[in-house]
mmCIF file of C-alpha atoms and ligand atoms in Angstrom:
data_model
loop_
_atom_site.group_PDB
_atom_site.id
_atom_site.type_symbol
_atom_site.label_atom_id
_atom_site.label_comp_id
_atom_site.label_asym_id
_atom_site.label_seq_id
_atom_site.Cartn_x
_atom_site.Cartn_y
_atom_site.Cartn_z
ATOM 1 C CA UNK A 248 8.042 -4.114 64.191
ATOM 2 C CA UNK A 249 8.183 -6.507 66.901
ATOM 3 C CA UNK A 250 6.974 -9.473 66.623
ATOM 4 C CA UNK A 251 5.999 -13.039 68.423
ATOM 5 C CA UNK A 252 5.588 -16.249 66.315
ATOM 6 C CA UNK A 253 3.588 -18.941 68.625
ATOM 7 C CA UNK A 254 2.533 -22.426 68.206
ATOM 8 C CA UNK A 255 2.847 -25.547 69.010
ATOM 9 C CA UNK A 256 6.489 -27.734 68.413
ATOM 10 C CA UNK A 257 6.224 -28.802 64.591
ATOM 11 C CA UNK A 258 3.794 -25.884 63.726
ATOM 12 C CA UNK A 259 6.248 -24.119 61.034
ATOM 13 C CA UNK A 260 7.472 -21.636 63.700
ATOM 14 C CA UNK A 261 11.259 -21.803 61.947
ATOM 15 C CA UNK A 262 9.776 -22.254 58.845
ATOM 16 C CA UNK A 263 7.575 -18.944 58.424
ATOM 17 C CA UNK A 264 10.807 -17.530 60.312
ATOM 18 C CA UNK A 265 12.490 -17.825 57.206
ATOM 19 C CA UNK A 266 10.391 -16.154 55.156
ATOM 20 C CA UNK A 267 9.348 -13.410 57.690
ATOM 21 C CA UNK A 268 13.045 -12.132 58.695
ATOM 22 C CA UNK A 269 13.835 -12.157 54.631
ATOM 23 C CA UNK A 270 11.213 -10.001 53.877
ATOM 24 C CA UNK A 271 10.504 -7.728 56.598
ATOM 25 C CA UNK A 272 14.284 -7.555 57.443
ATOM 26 C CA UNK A 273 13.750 -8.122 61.116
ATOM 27 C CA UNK A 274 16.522 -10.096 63.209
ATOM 28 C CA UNK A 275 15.165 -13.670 63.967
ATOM 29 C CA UNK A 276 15.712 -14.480 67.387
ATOM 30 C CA UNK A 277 14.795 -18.007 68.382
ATOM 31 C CA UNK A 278 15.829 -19.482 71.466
ATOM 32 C CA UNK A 279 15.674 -23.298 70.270
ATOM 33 C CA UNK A 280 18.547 -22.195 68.017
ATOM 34 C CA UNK A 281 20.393 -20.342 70.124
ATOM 35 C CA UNK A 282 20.059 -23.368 72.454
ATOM 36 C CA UNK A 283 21.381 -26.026 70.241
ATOM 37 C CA UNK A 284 23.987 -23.723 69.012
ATOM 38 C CA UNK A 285 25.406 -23.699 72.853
ATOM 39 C CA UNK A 286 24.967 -27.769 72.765
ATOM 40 C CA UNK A 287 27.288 -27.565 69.760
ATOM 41 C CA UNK A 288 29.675 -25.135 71.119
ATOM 42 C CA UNK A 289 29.523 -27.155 74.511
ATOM 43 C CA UNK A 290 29.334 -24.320 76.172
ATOM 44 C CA UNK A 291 28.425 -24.249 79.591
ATOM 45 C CA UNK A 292 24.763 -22.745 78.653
ATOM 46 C CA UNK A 293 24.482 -25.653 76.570
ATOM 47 C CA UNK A 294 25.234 -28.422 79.104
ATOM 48 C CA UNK A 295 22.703 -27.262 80.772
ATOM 49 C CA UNK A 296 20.062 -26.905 78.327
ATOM 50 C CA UNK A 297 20.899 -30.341 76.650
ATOM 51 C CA UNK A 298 19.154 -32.589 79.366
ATOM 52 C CA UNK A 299 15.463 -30.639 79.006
ATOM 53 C CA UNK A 300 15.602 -30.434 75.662
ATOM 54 C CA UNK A 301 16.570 -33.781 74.763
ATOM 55 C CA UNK A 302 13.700 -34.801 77.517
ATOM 56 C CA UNK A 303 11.066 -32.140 75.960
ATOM 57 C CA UNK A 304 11.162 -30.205 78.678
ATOM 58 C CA UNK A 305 11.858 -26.682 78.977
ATOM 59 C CA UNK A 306 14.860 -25.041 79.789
ATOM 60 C CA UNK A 307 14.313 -22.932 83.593
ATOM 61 C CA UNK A 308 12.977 -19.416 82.690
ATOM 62 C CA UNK A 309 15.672 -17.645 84.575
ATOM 63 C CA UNK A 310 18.703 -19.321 82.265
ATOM 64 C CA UNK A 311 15.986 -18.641 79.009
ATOM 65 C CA UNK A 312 15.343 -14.931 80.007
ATOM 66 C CA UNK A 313 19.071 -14.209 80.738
ATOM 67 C CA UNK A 314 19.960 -14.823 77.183
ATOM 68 C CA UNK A 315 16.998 -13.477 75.429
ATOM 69 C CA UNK A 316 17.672 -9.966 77.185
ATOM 70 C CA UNK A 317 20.862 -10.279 76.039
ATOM 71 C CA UNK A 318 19.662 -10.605 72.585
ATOM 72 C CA UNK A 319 17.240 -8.445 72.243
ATOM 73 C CA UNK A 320 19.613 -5.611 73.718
ATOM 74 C CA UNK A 321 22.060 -5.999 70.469
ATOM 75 C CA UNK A 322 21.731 -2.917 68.135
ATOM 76 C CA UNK A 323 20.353 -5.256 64.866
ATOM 77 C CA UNK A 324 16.906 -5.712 67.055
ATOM 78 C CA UNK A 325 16.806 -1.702 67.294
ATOM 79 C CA UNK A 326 14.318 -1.545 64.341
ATOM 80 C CA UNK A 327 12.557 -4.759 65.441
ATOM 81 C CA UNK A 328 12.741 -8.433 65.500
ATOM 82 C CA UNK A 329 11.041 -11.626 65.565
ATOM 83 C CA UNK A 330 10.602 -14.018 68.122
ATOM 84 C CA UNK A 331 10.324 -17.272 67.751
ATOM 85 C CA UNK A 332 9.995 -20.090 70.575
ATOM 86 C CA UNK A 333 9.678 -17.002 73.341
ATOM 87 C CA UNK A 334 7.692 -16.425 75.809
ATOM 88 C CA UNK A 335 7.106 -20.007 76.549
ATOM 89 C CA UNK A 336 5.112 -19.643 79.993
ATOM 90 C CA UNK A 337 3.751 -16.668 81.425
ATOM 91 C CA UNK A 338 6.520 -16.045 83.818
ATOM 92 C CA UNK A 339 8.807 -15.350 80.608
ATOM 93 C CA UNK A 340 5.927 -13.473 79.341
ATOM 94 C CA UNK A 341 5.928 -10.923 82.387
ATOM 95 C CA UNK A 342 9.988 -10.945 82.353
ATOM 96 C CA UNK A 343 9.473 -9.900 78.416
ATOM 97 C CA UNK A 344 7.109 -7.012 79.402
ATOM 98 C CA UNK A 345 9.815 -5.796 81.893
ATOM 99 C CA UNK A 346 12.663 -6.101 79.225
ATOM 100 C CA UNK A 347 10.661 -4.461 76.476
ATOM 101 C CA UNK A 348 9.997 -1.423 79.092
ATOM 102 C CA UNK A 349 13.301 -0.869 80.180
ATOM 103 C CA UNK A 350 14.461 -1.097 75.888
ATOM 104 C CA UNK A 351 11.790 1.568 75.505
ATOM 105 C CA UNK A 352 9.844 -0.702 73.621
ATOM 106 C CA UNK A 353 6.743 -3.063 72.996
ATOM 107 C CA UNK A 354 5.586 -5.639 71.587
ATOM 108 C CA UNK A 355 2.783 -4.819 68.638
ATOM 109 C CA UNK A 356 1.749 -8.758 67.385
ATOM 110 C CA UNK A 357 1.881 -12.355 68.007
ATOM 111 C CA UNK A 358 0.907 -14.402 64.952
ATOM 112 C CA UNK A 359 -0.442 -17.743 66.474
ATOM 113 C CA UNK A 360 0.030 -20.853 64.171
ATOM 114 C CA UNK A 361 -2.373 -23.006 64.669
ATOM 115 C CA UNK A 362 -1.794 -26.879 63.610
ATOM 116 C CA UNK A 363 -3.996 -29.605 65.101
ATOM 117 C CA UNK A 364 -1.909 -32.777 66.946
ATOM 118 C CA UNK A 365 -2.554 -35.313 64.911
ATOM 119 C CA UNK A 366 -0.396 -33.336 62.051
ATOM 120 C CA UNK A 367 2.271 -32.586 64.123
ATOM 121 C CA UNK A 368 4.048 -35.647 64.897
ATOM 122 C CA UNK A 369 4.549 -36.275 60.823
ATOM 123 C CA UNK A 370 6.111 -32.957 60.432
ATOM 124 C CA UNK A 371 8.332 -33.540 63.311
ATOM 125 C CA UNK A 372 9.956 -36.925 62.646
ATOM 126 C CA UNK A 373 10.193 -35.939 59.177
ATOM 127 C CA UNK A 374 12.177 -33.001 59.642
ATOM 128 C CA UNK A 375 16.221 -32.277 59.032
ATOM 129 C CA UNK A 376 17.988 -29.157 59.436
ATOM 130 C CA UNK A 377 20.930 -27.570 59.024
ATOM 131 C CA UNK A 378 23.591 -27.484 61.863
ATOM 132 C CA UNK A 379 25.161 -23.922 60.068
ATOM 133 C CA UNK A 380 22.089 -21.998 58.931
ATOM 134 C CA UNK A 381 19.312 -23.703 60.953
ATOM 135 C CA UNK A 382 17.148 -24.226 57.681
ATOM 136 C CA UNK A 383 14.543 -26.292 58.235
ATOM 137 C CA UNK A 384 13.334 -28.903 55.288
ATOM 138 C CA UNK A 385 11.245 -32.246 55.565
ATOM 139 C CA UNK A 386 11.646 -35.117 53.830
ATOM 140 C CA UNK A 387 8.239 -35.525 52.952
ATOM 141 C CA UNK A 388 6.516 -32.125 52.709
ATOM 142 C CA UNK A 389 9.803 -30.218 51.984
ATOM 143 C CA UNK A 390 12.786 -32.049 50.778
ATOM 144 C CA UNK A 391 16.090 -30.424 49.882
ATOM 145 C CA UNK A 392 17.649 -30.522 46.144
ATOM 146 C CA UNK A 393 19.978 -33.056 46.954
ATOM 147 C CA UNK A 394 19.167 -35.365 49.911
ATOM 148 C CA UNK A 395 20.739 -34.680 53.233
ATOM 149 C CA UNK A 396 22.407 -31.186 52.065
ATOM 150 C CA UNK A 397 21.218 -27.819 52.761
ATOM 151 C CA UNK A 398 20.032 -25.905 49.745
ATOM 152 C CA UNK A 399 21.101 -22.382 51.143
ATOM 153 C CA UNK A 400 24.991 -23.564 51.977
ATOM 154 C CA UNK A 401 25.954 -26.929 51.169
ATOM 155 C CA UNK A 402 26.282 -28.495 54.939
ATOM 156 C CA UNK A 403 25.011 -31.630 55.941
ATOM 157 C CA UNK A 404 21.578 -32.204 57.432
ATOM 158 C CA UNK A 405 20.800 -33.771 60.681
ATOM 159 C CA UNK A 406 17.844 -34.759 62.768
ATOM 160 C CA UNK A 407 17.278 -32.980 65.864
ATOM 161 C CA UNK A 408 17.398 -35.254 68.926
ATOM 162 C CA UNK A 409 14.227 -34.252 70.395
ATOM 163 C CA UNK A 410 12.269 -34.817 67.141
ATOM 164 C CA UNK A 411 11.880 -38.819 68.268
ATOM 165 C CA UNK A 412 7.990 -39.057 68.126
ATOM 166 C CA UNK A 413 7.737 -39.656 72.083
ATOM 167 C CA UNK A 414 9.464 -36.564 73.136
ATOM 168 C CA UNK A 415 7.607 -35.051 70.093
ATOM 169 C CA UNK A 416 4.449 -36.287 72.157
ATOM 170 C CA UNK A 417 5.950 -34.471 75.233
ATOM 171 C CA UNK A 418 6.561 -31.829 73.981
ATOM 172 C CA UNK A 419 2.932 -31.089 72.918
ATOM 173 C CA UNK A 420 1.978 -32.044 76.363
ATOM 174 C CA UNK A 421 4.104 -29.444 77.624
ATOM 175 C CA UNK A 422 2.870 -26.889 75.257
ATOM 176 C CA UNK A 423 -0.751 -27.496 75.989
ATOM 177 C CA UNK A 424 0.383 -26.822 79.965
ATOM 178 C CA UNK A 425 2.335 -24.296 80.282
ATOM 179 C CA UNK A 426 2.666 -22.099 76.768
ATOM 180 C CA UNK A 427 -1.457 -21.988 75.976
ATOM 181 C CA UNK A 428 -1.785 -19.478 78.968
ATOM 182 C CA UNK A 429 1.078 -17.643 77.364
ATOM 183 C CA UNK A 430 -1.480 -16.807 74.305
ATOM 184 C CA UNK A 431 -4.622 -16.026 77.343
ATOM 185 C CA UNK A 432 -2.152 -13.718 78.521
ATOM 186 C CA UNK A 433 -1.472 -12.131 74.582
ATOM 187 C CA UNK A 434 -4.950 -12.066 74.222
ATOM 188 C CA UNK A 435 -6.053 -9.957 77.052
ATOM 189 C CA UNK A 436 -3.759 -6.965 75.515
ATOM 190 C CA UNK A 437 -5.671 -7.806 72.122
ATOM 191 C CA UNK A 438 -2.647 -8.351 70.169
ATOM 192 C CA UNK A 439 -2.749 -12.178 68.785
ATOM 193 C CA UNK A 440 -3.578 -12.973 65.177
ATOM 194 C CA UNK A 441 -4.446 -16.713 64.887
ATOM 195 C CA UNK A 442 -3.328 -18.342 61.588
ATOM 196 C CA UNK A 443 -4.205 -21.547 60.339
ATOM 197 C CA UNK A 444 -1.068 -23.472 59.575
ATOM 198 C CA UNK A 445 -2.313 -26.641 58.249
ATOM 199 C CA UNK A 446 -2.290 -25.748 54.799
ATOM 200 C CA UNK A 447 0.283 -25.103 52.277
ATOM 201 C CA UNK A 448 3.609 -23.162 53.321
ATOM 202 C CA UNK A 449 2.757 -20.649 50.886
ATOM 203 C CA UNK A 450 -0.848 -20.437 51.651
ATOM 204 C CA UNK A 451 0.128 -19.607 55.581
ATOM 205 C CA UNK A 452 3.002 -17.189 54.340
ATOM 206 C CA UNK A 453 0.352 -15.515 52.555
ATOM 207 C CA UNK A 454 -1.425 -15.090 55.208
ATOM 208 C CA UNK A 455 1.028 -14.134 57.669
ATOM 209 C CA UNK A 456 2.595 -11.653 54.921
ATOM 210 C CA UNK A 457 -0.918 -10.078 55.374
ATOM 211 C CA UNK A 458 -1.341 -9.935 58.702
ATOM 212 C CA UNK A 459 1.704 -8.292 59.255
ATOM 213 C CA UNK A 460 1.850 -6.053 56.267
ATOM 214 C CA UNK A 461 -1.048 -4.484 57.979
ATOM 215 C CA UNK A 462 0.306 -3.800 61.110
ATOM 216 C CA UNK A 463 3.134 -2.270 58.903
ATOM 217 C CA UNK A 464 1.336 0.019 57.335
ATOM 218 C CA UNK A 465 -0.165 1.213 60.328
HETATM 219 P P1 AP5 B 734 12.233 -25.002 69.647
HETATM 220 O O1 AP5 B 734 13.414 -25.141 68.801
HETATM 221 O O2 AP5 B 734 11.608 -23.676 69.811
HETATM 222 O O3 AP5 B 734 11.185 -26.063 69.183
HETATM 223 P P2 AP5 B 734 9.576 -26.037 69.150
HETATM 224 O O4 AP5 B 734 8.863 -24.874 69.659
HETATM 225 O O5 AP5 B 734 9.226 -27.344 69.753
HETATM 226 O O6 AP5 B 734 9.252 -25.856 67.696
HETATM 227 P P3 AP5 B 734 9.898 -26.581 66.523
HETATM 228 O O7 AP5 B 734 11.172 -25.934 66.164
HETATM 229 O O8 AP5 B 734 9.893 -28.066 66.816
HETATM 230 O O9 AP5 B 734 8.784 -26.359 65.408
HETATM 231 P P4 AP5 B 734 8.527 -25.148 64.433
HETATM 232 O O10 AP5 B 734 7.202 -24.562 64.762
HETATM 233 O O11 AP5 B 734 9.700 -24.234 64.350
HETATM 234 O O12 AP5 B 734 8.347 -25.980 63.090
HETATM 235 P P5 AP5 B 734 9.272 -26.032 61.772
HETATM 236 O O13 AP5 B 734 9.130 -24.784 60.990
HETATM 237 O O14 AP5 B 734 10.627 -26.515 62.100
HETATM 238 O O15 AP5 B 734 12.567 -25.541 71.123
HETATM 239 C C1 AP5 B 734 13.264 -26.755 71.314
HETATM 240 C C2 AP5 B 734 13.524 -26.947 72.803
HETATM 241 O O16 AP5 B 734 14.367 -25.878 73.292
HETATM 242 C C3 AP5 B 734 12.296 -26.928 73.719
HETATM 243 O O17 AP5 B 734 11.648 -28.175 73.783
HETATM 244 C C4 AP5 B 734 12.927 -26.508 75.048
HETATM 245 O O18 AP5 B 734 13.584 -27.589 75.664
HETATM 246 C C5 AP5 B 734 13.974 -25.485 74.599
HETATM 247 N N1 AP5 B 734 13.425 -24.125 74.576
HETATM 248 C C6 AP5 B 734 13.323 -23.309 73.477
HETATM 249 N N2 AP5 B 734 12.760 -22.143 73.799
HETATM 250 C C7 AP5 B 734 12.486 -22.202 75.124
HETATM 251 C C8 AP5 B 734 11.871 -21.308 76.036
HETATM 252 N N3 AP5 B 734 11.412 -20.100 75.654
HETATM 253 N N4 AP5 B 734 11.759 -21.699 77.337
HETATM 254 C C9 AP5 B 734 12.223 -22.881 77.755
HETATM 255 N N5 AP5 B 734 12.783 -23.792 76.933
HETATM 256 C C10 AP5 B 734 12.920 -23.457 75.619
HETATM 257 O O19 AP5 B 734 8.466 -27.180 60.958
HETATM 258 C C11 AP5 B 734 8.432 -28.515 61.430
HETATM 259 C C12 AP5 B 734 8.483 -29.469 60.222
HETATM 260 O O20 AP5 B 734 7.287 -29.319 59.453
HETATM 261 C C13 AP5 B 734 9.646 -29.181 59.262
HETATM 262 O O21 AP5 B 734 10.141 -30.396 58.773
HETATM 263 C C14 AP5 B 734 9.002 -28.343 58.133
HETATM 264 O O22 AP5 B 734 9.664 -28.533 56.891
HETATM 265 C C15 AP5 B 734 7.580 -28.903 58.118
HETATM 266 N N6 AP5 B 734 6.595 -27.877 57.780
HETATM 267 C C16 AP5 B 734 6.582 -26.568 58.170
HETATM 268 N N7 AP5 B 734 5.509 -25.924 57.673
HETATM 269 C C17 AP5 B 734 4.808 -26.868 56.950
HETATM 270 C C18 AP5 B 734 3.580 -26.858 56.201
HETATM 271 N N8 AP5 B 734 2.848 -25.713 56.096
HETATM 272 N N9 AP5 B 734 3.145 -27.996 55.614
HETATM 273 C C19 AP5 B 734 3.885 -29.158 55.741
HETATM 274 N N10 AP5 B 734 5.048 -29.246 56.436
HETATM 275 C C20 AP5 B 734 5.499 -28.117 57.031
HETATM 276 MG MG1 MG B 735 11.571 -24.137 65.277
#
């Protein structure tokens, strides 16, 4: 099964990721992650992706294809795997077609999650995750056991430095630009589920579980 999670920054991308890649035992490949995993390594790749990120901006499509094919070459995404955070604009969305051909493959859904603006900027400066695991909590809506510690393996929590609510505000700006044609082009192959993810996180897992439970059973 592969799979493409969509929506807006702050949507609960990451956080249905979680849930998704547990059950369905799909790798989850998410480019944001693999990003700020380079900005922690300092790795060249992460130099460069630093500056757009921390500007909400997105990272050139030639340096963000180059390590997605790489990714979704490795043998764990032979069975399937889940996107999150890619295709961004329709460029990447052509360079994923042309990947996914030469891999023999396709892809079969994109679950759209669908949050209105005005919720987004909560769930964004709210947010903490964890530097090892890259589980995602909220302070608010989603708070860990013990404050500032991950649940899952005991690290410390930090804030992301692009969830400040003006680059939060950029970065919806960019979405609506440049990532809403993305779904257009989805939509024209007939293969996007919308799901509304202002509710509940178990009410959109639900949902989602659904959605792609039928595909599965296809
Ligand atoms: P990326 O890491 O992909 O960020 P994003 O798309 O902006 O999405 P987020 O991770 O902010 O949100 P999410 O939907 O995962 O929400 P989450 O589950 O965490 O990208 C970051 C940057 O990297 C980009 O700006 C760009 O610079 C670069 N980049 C990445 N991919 C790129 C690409 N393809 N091309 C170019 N550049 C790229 O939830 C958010 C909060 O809400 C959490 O606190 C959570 O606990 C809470 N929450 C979740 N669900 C619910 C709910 N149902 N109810 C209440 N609260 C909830
Ligand atoms: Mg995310």
């Amino acid at each position: 099964m592969n799979v493409i999670l969509v929506g807006p920054p702050g949507a609960g991308k990451g956080t249905q990721a979680e849930t998704i890649v547990e059950h369905f035992k799909i790798p989850h490949v998410s480019t944001g992650d693999m990003f700020r995993d380079a900005v922690r390594q300092g790795t060249e790749l992460g130099k460069r992706a630093q500056e757009y990120m921390n500007a909400g901006k997105l990272v050139p499509d030639e340096v963000t294809i180059g390590i997605v094919k790489e990714r979704l070459s490795q043998p764990d995404c032979d069975k399937g795997f889940l996107l999150d955070g890619f295709p961004r604009t329709v460029v990447q969305a052509e360079a994923l077609d042309g990947i996914m051909e030469s891999l023999g493959k396709k892809i079969e859904i994109v679950v759209n999650i669908a949050v209105p603006d005005e919720i987004i900027v909560e769930r964004i400066v709210g947010r903490r995750s964890c530097k090892k695991c890259n589980t995602v909590y909220h302070t608010k809506f989603n708070p860990p056991k013990v404050e500032g510690i991950c649940d899952k393996c005991g690290e410390p929590l930090f804030q992301r430095a692009d969830d400040q609510e003006a680059t939060a505000v950029q970065r919806l700006r960019v979405y609506a630009e440049q990532t809403n044609p993305v779904l257009d082009f989805y939509a024209q192959k007939g293969v996007v589920k919308d799901i509304d993810g202002n509710r509940a996180r178990a009410a959109v897992w639900e949902d989602v579980k659904k959605v792609l439970e039928s595909y599965d059973n296809n």
